[in-house]
Coordinates of C-alpha atoms in Angstrom, one line a residue:
Chain U
X933 CA 196.2 199.8 187.5
X934 CA 194.8 198.0 190.5
X935 CA 192.4 199.7 193.2
X936 CA 195.0 200.5 195.4
X937 CA 197.2 202.1 192.7
X938 CA 194.3 204.3 191.4
X939 CA 193.0 205.6 195.0
X940 CA 196.5 206.4 196.2
X941 CA 197.6 208.1 193.0
X942 CA 194.3 210.1 193.2
X943 CA 194.7 211.1 196.6
X944 CA 198.3 212.2 196.1
X945 CA 197.0 214.3 193.4
X946 CA 194.2 215.8 195.1
X947 CA 196.8 216.8 198.4
X948 CA 199.2 218.4 195.8
X949 CA 196.3 220.6 194.7
X950 CA 196.0 221.9 198.2
X951 CA 199.6 222.3 198.7
X952 CA 200.3 224.4 195.4
X953 CA 201.7 227.9 195.3
X954 CA 202.2 230.1 198.3
X955 CA 200.3 227.5 200.7
X956 CA 201.1 228.0 204.4
X957 CA 203.7 225.1 205.0
X958 CA 202.2 223.7 208.1
X959 CA 198.8 223.5 207.1
X960 CA 199.9 222.0 203.8
X961 CA 202.0 219.6 205.5
X962 CA 198.9 218.5 207.9
X963 CA 196.7 217.9 204.7
X964 CA 199.2 215.0 204.1
X965 CA 199.5 213.7 207.8
X966 CA 195.7 213.5 207.8
X967 CA 195.7 211.2 204.6
X968 CA 198.4 208.9 205.6
X969 CA 199.2 206.2 206.3
X970 CA 196.4 204.9 204.1
X971 CA 194.9 202.2 205.9
X972 CA 192.3 200.1 204.0
X973 CA 190.7 203.0 202.2
X974 CA 187.6 200.7 202.4
X975 CA 184.9 203.6 201.1
X976 CA 187.0 204.5 198.0
X977 CA 187.3 200.8 197.4
X978 CA 183.6 200.4 197.5
X979 CA 183.2 203.3 195.2
X980 CA 185.6 202.2 192.5
X981 CA 184.2 198.4 193.1
X982 CA 180.8 199.7 192.1
X983 CA 181.8 201.8 189.1
X984 CA 184.0 198.8 187.7
X985 CA 180.9 196.5 188.1
X986 CA 179.0 199.2 186.3
X987 CA 181.4 199.2 183.3
X988 CA 183.6 202.1 184.6
X989 CA 182.8 204.2 181.6
X990 CA 184.3 207.3 182.9
X991 CA 187.2 206.4 185.2
X992 CA 188.2 210.1 186.0
X993 CA 185.1 210.5 187.4
X994 CA 185.1 207.6 189.6
X995 CA 188.5 208.2 190.9
X996 CA 187.3 211.7 191.7
X997 CA 184.3 210.4 193.6
X998 CA 186.3 207.8 195.5
X999 CA 188.7 210.4 196.4
X1000 CA 186.1 213.0 197.5
X1001 CA 184.5 210.5 199.8
X1002 CA 188.0 209.5 201.6
X1003 CA 188.9 213.3 201.8
X1004 CA 185.5 213.8 204.0
X1005 CA 185.8 210.6 205.7
X1006 CA 189.5 211.9 206.8
X1007 CA 188.2 215.4 207.7
X1008 CA 185.6 213.6 210.1
X1009 CA 188.4 211.7 211.7
X1010 CA 190.6 214.9 212.4
X1011 CA 187.5 216.7 213.7
X1012 CA 186.3 213.9 215.6
X1013 CA 189.5 213.3 217.3
X1014 CA 189.6 216.9 218.6
X1015 CA 189.2 217.5 222.3
X1016 CA 185.7 218.9 222.1
X1017 CA 184.5 215.4 220.7
X1018 CA 186.5 212.2 221.4
X1019 CA 189.8 213.9 222.7
X1020 CA 191.7 210.9 221.1
X1021 CA 195.5 210.7 221.1
X1022 CA 196.1 208.3 218.5
X1023 CA 194.7 207.8 215.1
X1024 CA 196.1 205.2 212.7
X1025 CA 199.0 204.2 215.0
X1026 CA 200.4 207.8 215.3
X1027 CA 199.5 210.9 217.4
X1028 CA 196.0 212.3 216.4
X1029 CA 196.5 215.5 213.8
X1030 CA 195.5 218.2 216.9
X1031 CA 198.4 216.4 218.9
X1032 CA 200.8 216.8 216.3
X1033 CA 199.9 220.3 214.7
X1034 CA 197.6 221.8 217.6
X1035 CA 194.1 222.4 217.6
X1036 CA 193.7 225.5 215.4
X1037 CA 195.6 223.6 212.5
X1038 CA 193.3 220.4 213.2
X1039 CA 190.2 222.3 212.7
X1040 CA 191.6 224.1 209.5
X1041 CA 192.8 220.8 208.2
X1042 CA 189.2 219.2 208.5
X1043 CA 187.8 222.4 206.7
X1044 CA 190.2 222.2 204.2
X1045 CA 189.7 218.4 203.5
X1046 CA 185.9 219.1 203.3
X1047 CA 186.5 221.6 200.3
X1048 CA 189.1 219.6 198.9
X1049 CA 186.3 216.8 198.4
X1050 CA 184.0 219.1 196.4
X1051 CA 186.9 220.7 194.4
X1052 CA 188.2 217.2 193.2
X1053 CA 184.6 216.5 191.7
X1054 CA 184.6 220.0 190.1
X1055 CA 188.1 219.6 188.5
X1056 CA 186.9 216.3 186.9
X1057 CA 183.8 217.8 185.9
X1058 CA 184.6 218.5 182.5
X1059 CA 184.5 214.7 181.6
X1060 CA 180.6 215.0 182.2
X1061 CA 179.1 218.2 183.9
X1062 CA 175.8 216.6 184.3
X1063 CA 177.2 213.6 186.1
X1064 CA 179.7 215.4 188.3
X1065 CA 177.0 217.7 189.3
X1066 CA 175.1 214.7 190.8
X1067 CA 178.2 213.4 192.4
X1068 CA 178.7 216.8 194.0
X1069 CA 174.8 216.7 195.1
X1070 CA 175.4 213.3 196.8
X1071 CA 178.4 214.2 198.4
X1072 CA 176.7 217.0 200.1
X1073 CA 173.7 215.1 201.2
X1074 CA 175.9 212.5 202.8
X1075 CA 178.0 214.8 204.5
X1076 CA 175.9 217.7 205.6
X1077 CA 172.9 218.4 207.3
X1078 CA 170.2 216.8 207.7
X1079 CA 171.3 213.3 206.5
X1080 CA 174.9 213.0 206.5
X1081 CA 177.7 212.5 208.8
X1082 CA 177.7 216.0 210.3
X1083 CA 174.2 215.2 211.4
X1084 CA 175.3 211.8 212.6
X1085 CA 177.7 213.7 214.9
X1086 CA 175.2 216.1 215.8
X1087 CA 172.7 213.6 217.3
X1088 CA 175.5 213.0 220.2
X1089 CA 174.6 216.2 221.4
X1090 CA 170.9 215.6 221.7
X1091 CA 169.5 214.3 224.9
X1092 CA 166.8 212.1 223.3
X1093 CA 168.7 210.1 220.2
X1094 CA 166.9 209.1 217.2
X1095 CA 168.9 205.8 217.0
X1096 CA 168.0 204.9 213.6
X1097 CA 168.9 208.4 212.1
X1098 CA 171.9 208.6 214.1
X1099 CA 173.6 205.2 213.0
X1100 CA 172.4 205.7 209.4
X1101 CA 174.0 209.4 209.2
X1102 CA 176.9 208.7 211.2
X1103 CA 178.3 205.8 209.8
X1104 CA 176.1 204.7 206.9
X1105 CA 176.1 208.2 205.1
X1106 CA 179.8 207.7 203.7
X1107 CA 179.1 204.0 202.6
X1108 CA 176.0 205.3 200.8
X1109 CA 177.8 207.6 199.1
X1110 CA 180.5 205.2 198.0
X1111 CA 177.9 202.9 196.3
X1112 CA 175.8 205.5 194.9
X1113 CA 178.6 207.7 193.7
X1114 CA 180.6 204.6 192.0
X1115 CA 177.3 204.0 190.2
X1116 CA 176.5 207.6 189.3
X1117 CA 180.1 207.9 188.1
X1118 CA 179.8 205.1 185.7
X1119 CA 176.4 206.5 184.4
X1120 CA 173.9 204.8 186.5
X1121 CA 171.1 206.0 188.8
X1122 CA 172.1 206.3 192.4
X1123 CA 168.7 205.2 194.0
X1124 CA 169.1 201.3 193.4
X1125 CA 172.7 201.3 194.8
X1126 CA 172.0 203.3 198.1
X1127 CA 170.7 199.9 199.9
X1128 CA 174.1 198.2 199.6
X1129 CA 175.8 201.3 201.1
X1130 CA 173.4 201.2 203.8
X1131 CA 173.8 197.6 204.8
X1132 CA 177.8 197.8 204.2
X1133 CA 177.5 200.5 206.8
X1134 CA 175.5 198.3 209.2
X1135 CA 177.9 195.5 209.0
X1136 CA 180.9 197.9 209.3
X1137 CA 179.2 199.3 212.3
X1138 CA 179.0 195.8 213.9
X1139 CA 182.5 194.8 212.9
X1140 CA 183.9 197.9 214.6
X1141 CA 181.8 197.0 217.8
X1142 CA 183.6 193.8 217.7
X1143 CA 186.8 195.3 217.2
X1144 CA 186.6 197.6 219.9
X1145 CA 185.5 194.9 222.3
X1146 CA 188.3 192.3 221.3
X1147 CA 191.4 194.0 220.2
X1148 CA 194.1 196.0 222.0
X1149 CA 195.2 199.6 221.4
X1150 CA 198.0 198.2 219.5
X1151 CA 196.1 196.2 216.9
X1152 CA 193.4 199.0 216.7
X1153 CA 195.8 201.9 216.2
X1154 CA 193.7 204.0 218.6
X1155 CA 192.2 203.3 222.1
X1156 CA 190.2 200.1 222.4
X1157 CA 187.6 199.4 224.7
X1158 CA 185.7 202.6 224.2
X1159 CA 182.3 201.4 223.8
X1160 CA 182.3 199.9 227.2
X1161 CA 184.1 202.8 229.0
X1162 CA 181.6 205.2 227.5
X1163 CA 178.4 203.1 228.0
X1164 CA 177.7 203.3 224.1
X1165 CA 175.3 201.0 222.5
X1166 CA 177.1 198.2 221.0
X1167 CA 176.2 194.8 219.1
X1168 CA 178.6 193.0 221.4
X1169 CA 177.2 194.2 224.4
X1170 CA 173.7 193.2 223.1
X1171 CA 174.2 190.0 221.5
X1172 CA 177.6 188.8 222.8
X1173 CA 180.4 187.9 220.4
X1174 CA 179.1 185.1 218.7
X1175 CA 175.7 186.8 218.2
X1176 CA 177.5 189.8 216.8
X1177 CA 179.4 187.8 214.4
X1178 CA 176.0 186.0 213.1
X1179 CA 174.4 189.5 212.9
X1180 CA 177.4 190.6 210.7
X1181 CA 177.0 187.6 208.4
X1182 CA 173.4 188.2 208.1
X1183 CA 173.7 191.8 207.2
X1184 CA 176.5 190.8 204.7
X1185 CA 174.2 188.5 202.8
X1186 CA 171.5 191.3 202.9
X1187 CA 174.0 193.5 201.2
X1188 CA 174.9 191.2 198.6
X1189 CA 171.3 190.3 197.7
X1190 CA 170.8 194.0 197.2
X1191 CA 173.2 194.5 194.5
X1192 CA 171.3 195.5 191.5
X1193 CA 171.6 193.7 188.2
X1194 CA 174.9 194.9 186.4
X1195 CA 177.6 193.5 184.3
X1196 CA 180.3 192.9 187.2
X1197 CA 177.4 191.6 189.6
X1198 CA 179.4 188.5 190.4
X1199 CA 182.8 190.0 190.9
X1200 CA 181.3 192.9 193.1
X1201 CA 179.6 190.5 195.2
X1202 CA 182.7 188.4 196.0
X1203 CA 184.6 191.7 196.4
X1204 CA 182.1 192.5 199.1
X1205 CA 182.4 189.2 200.6
X1206 CA 186.3 189.3 200.9
X1207 CA 186.6 192.9 202.2
X1208 CA 183.8 192.2 204.8
X1209 CA 185.6 189.0 206.1
X1210 CA 188.7 191.0 206.5
X1211 CA 186.7 193.5 209.0
X1212 CA 186.1 190.8 211.3
X1213 CA 188.7 190.4 214.0
X1214 CA 190.5 187.1 214.3
X1215 CA 189.4 186.1 217.9
X1216 CA 185.7 187.0 216.8
X1217 CA 186.0 184.4 214.1
X1218 CA 187.4 181.7 216.4
X1219 CA 184.6 182.7 219.1
X1220 CA 181.8 182.2 216.3
X1221 CA 183.2 178.8 215.4
Chain X
X12 CA 162.5 242.1 194.7
X13 CA 165.3 244.3 196.2
X14 CA 168.8 242.9 197.1
X15 CA 168.0 242.3 200.5
X16 CA 164.9 240.3 199.8
X17 CA 166.3 238.0 197.6
X18 CA 169.4 237.3 199.7
X19 CA 167.4 236.8 203.1
X20 CA 164.8 234.6 201.1
X21 CA 167.6 232.6 199.6
X22 CA 169.4 232.2 202.8
X23 CA 166.3 231.0 204.5
X24 CA 165.6 228.4 201.9
X25 CA 169.2 227.0 202.3
X26 CA 168.8 226.8 206.0
X27 CA 165.5 225.1 205.8
X28 CA 167.0 222.4 203.3
X29 CA 169.6 221.6 206.3
X30 CA 166.8 221.3 208.8
X31 CA 164.7 219.1 207.0
X32 CA 163.5 215.5 207.7
X33 CA 164.9 213.8 210.8
X34 CA 167.5 216.4 211.7
X35 CA 169.1 216.5 215.0
X36 CA 167.2 219.6 216.5
X37 CA 169.9 221.5 218.3
X38 CA 172.3 221.6 215.2
X39 CA 169.3 222.4 213.0
X40 CA 168.6 225.3 215.3
X41 CA 172.3 226.2 215.4
X42 CA 172.3 226.8 211.7
X43 CA 169.7 229.4 212.0
X44 CA 171.7 231.0 214.9
X45 CA 174.9 231.3 212.7
X46 CA 173.1 233.3 209.9
X47 CA 171.1 235.6 212.1
X48 CA 170.8 238.5 212.7
X49 CA 171.9 239.2 209.2
X50 CA 174.1 242.1 209.4
X51 CA 174.9 243.9 206.2
X52 CA 175.3 240.6 204.1
X53 CA 177.9 242.5 202.3
X54 CA 179.6 239.7 200.1
X55 CA 176.0 238.3 198.8
X56 CA 175.3 241.9 198.1
X57 CA 178.5 242.6 196.0
X58 CA 177.9 239.1 194.3
X59 CA 174.4 240.1 193.3
X60 CA 175.2 243.6 192.3
X61 CA 177.8 242.2 190.0
X62 CA 175.4 239.6 188.4
X63 CA 172.9 242.6 188.0
X64 CA 175.5 244.8 186.3
X65 CA 176.1 241.8 183.8
X66 CA 172.5 241.4 183.0
X67 CA 171.5 238.7 185.5
X68 CA 170.5 236.4 183.0
X69 CA 170.2 233.6 185.4
X70 CA 168.9 235.0 188.7
X71 CA 168.7 231.6 190.4
X72 CA 172.2 230.9 189.9
X73 CA 173.3 234.4 191.1
X74 CA 171.1 233.8 194.3
X75 CA 172.7 230.7 195.0
X76 CA 176.2 232.0 194.4
X77 CA 175.3 234.9 196.9
X78 CA 174.0 232.7 199.6
X79 CA 177.0 230.0 199.2
X80 CA 179.4 232.7 199.7
X81 CA 177.4 234.0 202.9
X82 CA 177.4 230.3 204.1
X83 CA 181.1 229.8 203.9
X84 CA 181.5 233.4 205.6
X85 CA 179.4 232.5 208.4
X86 CA 181.0 229.0 208.9
X87 CA 184.4 230.8 209.2
X88 CA 183.1 233.3 211.7
X89 CA 181.8 230.1 213.9
X90 CA 184.9 228.4 213.8
X91 CA 187.1 231.5 214.2
X92 CA 185.5 232.4 217.2
X93 CA 185.8 229.1 219.0
X94 CA 188.3 228.8 221.9
X95 CA 191.1 227.6 219.9
X96 CA 191.2 230.6 217.7
X97 CA 189.8 233.9 218.9
X98 CA 187.9 232.8 221.9
X99 CA 185.2 235.2 221.4
X100 CA 182.4 235.6 223.8
X101 CA 180.5 237.8 221.2
X102 CA 179.2 238.0 217.6
X103 CA 176.8 240.1 215.9
X104 CA 175.7 241.4 219.4
X105 CA 174.7 238.0 220.9
X106 CA 176.9 235.1 222.3
X107 CA 179.2 233.5 220.0
X108 CA 177.7 230.1 218.8
X109 CA 180.0 227.9 220.8
X110 CA 178.9 230.0 224.0
X111 CA 175.1 229.3 223.2
X112 CA 175.5 225.8 221.8
X113 CA 178.9 224.2 223.1
X114 CA 182.1 223.8 221.1
X115 CA 181.0 220.2 219.6
X116 CA 178.1 221.9 217.9
X117 CA 179.9 224.8 216.9
X118 CA 182.4 222.6 215.2
X119 CA 179.5 220.8 213.5
X120 CA 177.7 224.0 212.5
X121 CA 180.6 225.3 210.6
X122 CA 181.3 222.0 208.7
X123 CA 177.6 221.9 208.0
X124 CA 177.4 225.2 206.8
X125 CA 180.7 224.8 204.4
X126 CA 178.9 221.7 202.9
X127 CA 175.6 223.5 202.5
X128 CA 177.6 226.2 200.4
X129 CA 178.5 223.7 197.7
X130 CA 175.1 222.1 197.9
X131 CA 173.2 225.2 197.3
X132 CA 174.9 225.4 194.0
X133 CA 174.6 221.9 193.1
X134 CA 170.9 222.2 193.7
X135 CA 170.7 225.2 191.4
X136 CA 172.7 223.8 188.7
X137 CA 170.1 222.5 186.3
X138 CA 169.5 226.2 185.3
X139 CA 173.2 225.7 183.7
X140 CA 175.4 222.9 184.8
X141 CA 178.5 224.4 183.3
X142 CA 178.0 227.9 185.1
X143 CA 177.1 226.0 188.2
X144 CA 180.5 223.6 187.8
X145 CA 182.5 226.9 187.6
X146 CA 180.7 228.6 190.6
X147 CA 181.5 225.3 192.6
X148 CA 185.2 225.5 191.4
X149 CA 185.6 229.2 192.5
X150 CA 184.0 228.6 195.8
X151 CA 186.2 225.8 196.4
X152 CA 189.5 227.7 195.6
X153 CA 188.3 230.8 197.6
X154 CA 187.4 228.6 200.8
X155 CA 190.2 225.8 200.9
X156 CA 193.6 225.4 200.3
X157 CA 196.1 226.7 199.1
X158 CA 194.4 230.2 198.2
X159 CA 191.3 230.3 200.2
X160 CA 190.0 231.6 203.8
X161 CA 191.3 228.5 205.3
X162 CA 194.8 228.9 203.9
X163 CA 194.4 232.7 205.3
X164 CA 193.7 231.5 208.8
X165 CA 196.4 228.7 208.4
X166 CA 199.0 231.5 208.0
X167 CA 198.4 232.5 211.6
X168 CA 200.0 229.3 212.7
X169 CA 203.3 230.2 211.0
X170 CA 206.3 231.6 212.5
X171 CA 207.0 233.5 209.4
X172 CA 204.1 235.0 207.6
X173 CA 203.5 235.4 203.9
X174 CA 201.7 238.9 204.6
X175 CA 200.4 239.3 201.0
X176 CA 199.4 235.7 200.7
X177 CA 198.0 236.0 204.3
X178 CA 195.7 239.1 203.5
X179 CA 194.6 238.0 200.2
X180 CA 193.6 234.6 201.5
X181 CA 192.0 235.6 204.7
X182 CA 190.3 238.8 203.9
X183 CA 190.1 239.0 200.1
X184 CA 189.4 235.8 199.0
X185 CA 185.4 235.8 199.8
X186 CA 185.2 239.1 197.9
X187 CA 187.0 237.8 194.9
X188 CA 184.6 235.0 195.2
X189 CA 181.6 237.5 195.7
X190 CA 182.7 239.4 192.2
X191 CA 183.9 236.5 190.3
X192 CA 180.9 234.2 191.1
X193 CA 178.4 237.0 190.3
X194 CA 179.9 237.5 186.8
X195 CA 180.1 233.6 186.2
X196 CA 176.3 233.3 187.3
X197 CA 175.4 235.9 184.8
X198 CA 177.4 234.5 182.1
X199 CA 180.8 236.2 182.2
X200 CA 184.3 235.0 182.8
X201 CA 185.6 235.3 186.3
X202 CA 188.9 236.7 185.5
X203 CA 188.3 240.3 184.6
X204 CA 186.2 240.4 187.9
X205 CA 189.0 239.3 190.3
X206 CA 190.5 242.7 190.7
X207 CA 187.6 244.3 192.0
X208 CA 186.8 241.8 194.4
X209 CA 190.6 241.8 195.6
X210 CA 190.5 245.6 196.3
X211 CA 187.3 245.6 198.0
X212 CA 188.9 243.0 200.1
X213 CA 191.8 245.5 200.8
X214 CA 189.2 248.5 201.5
X215 CA 187.4 246.4 203.8
X216 CA 190.5 245.5 205.8
X217 CA 191.4 248.8 206.2
X218 CA 187.6 249.8 207.3
X219 CA 187.9 247.0 209.9
X220 CA 191.2 248.3 211.3
X221 CA 189.4 251.6 211.6
X222 CA 186.5 250.3 213.5
X223 CA 188.7 248.3 215.8
X224 CA 190.5 251.2 216.8
X225 CA 187.5 253.7 216.9
X226 CA 184.4 251.9 217.9
X227 CA 183.5 250.3 221.4
X228 CA 182.1 246.9 221.9
X229 CA 178.6 247.8 221.5
X230 CA 178.9 249.5 218.5
X231 CA 180.9 246.7 217.0
X232 CA 178.7 243.9 218.3
X233 CA 182.0 242.2 219.2
X234 CA 185.1 242.9 221.2
X235 CA 186.9 246.2 220.0
X236 CA 190.8 247.0 220.3
X237 CA 191.8 243.6 219.4
X238 CA 194.5 244.7 217.0
X239 CA 196.5 246.8 219.5
X240 CA 195.7 244.3 222.4
X241 CA 197.3 241.6 220.4
X242 CA 199.7 243.6 218.4
X243 CA 198.5 242.8 215.1
X244 CA 199.6 244.6 211.9
X245 CA 196.8 247.3 211.5
X246 CA 196.5 250.4 208.8
X247 CA 195.7 252.7 211.9
X248 CA 198.9 251.5 213.7
X249 CA 200.9 252.1 210.5
X250 CA 199.4 255.5 209.0
X251 CA 197.2 257.0 211.9
X252 CA 193.5 257.4 211.5
X253 CA 193.6 260.1 208.8
X254 CA 196.2 258.3 207.0
X255 CA 194.2 255.0 207.0
X256 CA 191.0 256.9 205.8
X257 CA 193.1 258.2 203.0
X258 CA 194.4 254.8 202.1
X259 CA 190.8 253.6 202.2
X260 CA 189.6 256.0 199.4
X261 CA 192.9 255.2 197.4
X262 CA 191.8 251.8 197.3
X263 CA 188.1 252.4 196.4
X264 CA 189.3 254.4 193.5
X265 CA 191.3 251.6 192.2
X266 CA 188.5 249.3 192.9
X267 CA 185.8 251.4 190.9
X268 CA 188.4 251.9 188.2
X269 CA 188.9 248.3 187.8
X270 CA 185.2 247.4 186.9
X271 CA 185.1 245.7 183.8
X272 CA 183.0 247.3 180.8
X273 CA 179.3 245.9 181.3
X274 CA 175.8 247.1 180.8
X275 CA 175.6 248.1 184.4
X276 CA 178.9 249.5 185.0
X277 CA 177.9 253.2 186.3
X278 CA 175.1 251.8 188.8
X279 CA 177.8 249.2 190.0
X280 CA 180.4 252.0 190.5
X281 CA 177.9 253.9 192.3
X282 CA 176.9 251.0 194.7
X283 CA 180.5 250.0 195.4
X284 CA 181.0 253.9 196.6
X285 CA 177.8 253.9 198.8
X286 CA 178.4 250.5 200.4
X287 CA 182.0 251.2 201.0
X288 CA 181.4 254.8 202.5
X289 CA 179.0 253.1 205.1
X290 CA 182.0 251.1 206.2
X291 CA 183.9 253.8 207.5
X292 CA 183.0 254.7 211.1
X293 CA 181.8 258.1 211.9
X294 CA 184.8 259.1 214.0
X295 CA 187.0 258.3 211.2
X296 CA 185.1 260.4 208.7
X297 CA 185.4 263.5 211.0
X298 CA 189.3 262.8 211.9
X299 CA 189.8 262.8 208.0
X300 CA 188.0 266.1 207.3

């Protein structure tokens, strides 16, 4: 099965577990709504690609790790879109979840998806309890406090922001989870794989800044021009479009150089390159040439 | 160390883990705020009491289980108090967390505490990975969808409520987690211990109805008279005060009768009886005599 097939079928199984039996119907339906349409599934793709590069000796654990990360990511989108944060009306080209289901169910959907991320790993744990525990530990660290995406979002409530801690937690954490959990699922140590995730996270942040500056709402599937509108720090504001594209390329080279030695090293480098190039919007590529 | 000592010191350690390093200071402080003052810590007390009744062969796992449940319970209080749910101003005799820290940090505090519940079990897992995985699995089931407290809260958004599924998930789930996780931490099967948690949850619901009807805001530490004000189903509305006290006693007898055979069965029965009697407010005891 190709990567997309593995990811989508594993996500469907995880959502179905949450909808089983006597589940409250609206919340059950909201779990689906939060996970579809799928989009690029970029974090689970990275996770599985790393697992494959390391031999993918426990594919069930790799699938569980990939899904767990996507569940947490989707939870963060649902909570971030709520009125007390971004108050976003649109997500993935359709009404944000709290617009479609109301705020109470949006809050509960996010909570349920966080829990589901840990459950999917616990259910797959019989394949290798030691690895599963390590996967659950990493997922917790990269989701909660003090280093995970919750901490990253928490920085936005501070008067004085530690920018490096902020970016590493808010954008980097789930990419670090993706590379290190992919490696752990396949029997490798997490540590050597963290830099790759960290750098992909940085590149992703620059690509996001470029999209926000250059695409319109229809192309984004969510409101555009938010960085400028909210005076947020942005690589485009700092370096211009061509400068931001160059920074993106430099970060990408560093990411590829950081890949630890493994059987599928060359394919993984190629995958990171192709996936990353897709992140850069067409107008930015033209501006940089 | 007595039960309270074990519980408070384990909670302090878990919170300190979330505040380590470069944590955003307000969110770090909000984690403390959500967990204090402690109150009765009734769920972790039940969890440790069951573990002790089963021999408490792995006290670190039992402590982790007890703390994990209290972290999840505290997360649910923080989220439930928010304006889109109960819009409560008071909790445990002080301003609700969103009143003290604002809604964004309240949302993130709840999210972080849910994650911390799973992390505390992952950190203790080296004592016995198999038991830890089972504890994580149970915590997930009793927190998320379709059977956990998220599901319970989700029922409140339905036009037609499955009352039995609603009560079992909303109030019962974390009591079932408490008894079954206490047993698993001590090396026993979860299944035989579920009924005890389920019945304690029912008794707790009746006691809560009595408090809501008979105590004032100062005694409750939160607004009183909410069941009548919101036309919620309540054992007091249905049976009167004396009838509700009688139902409480019947449920309690059933709970004690359900305790599986174990070395500390008699002490556990005594503990359940004493703890439960404290739940019934004085005016209800007088009314029933």
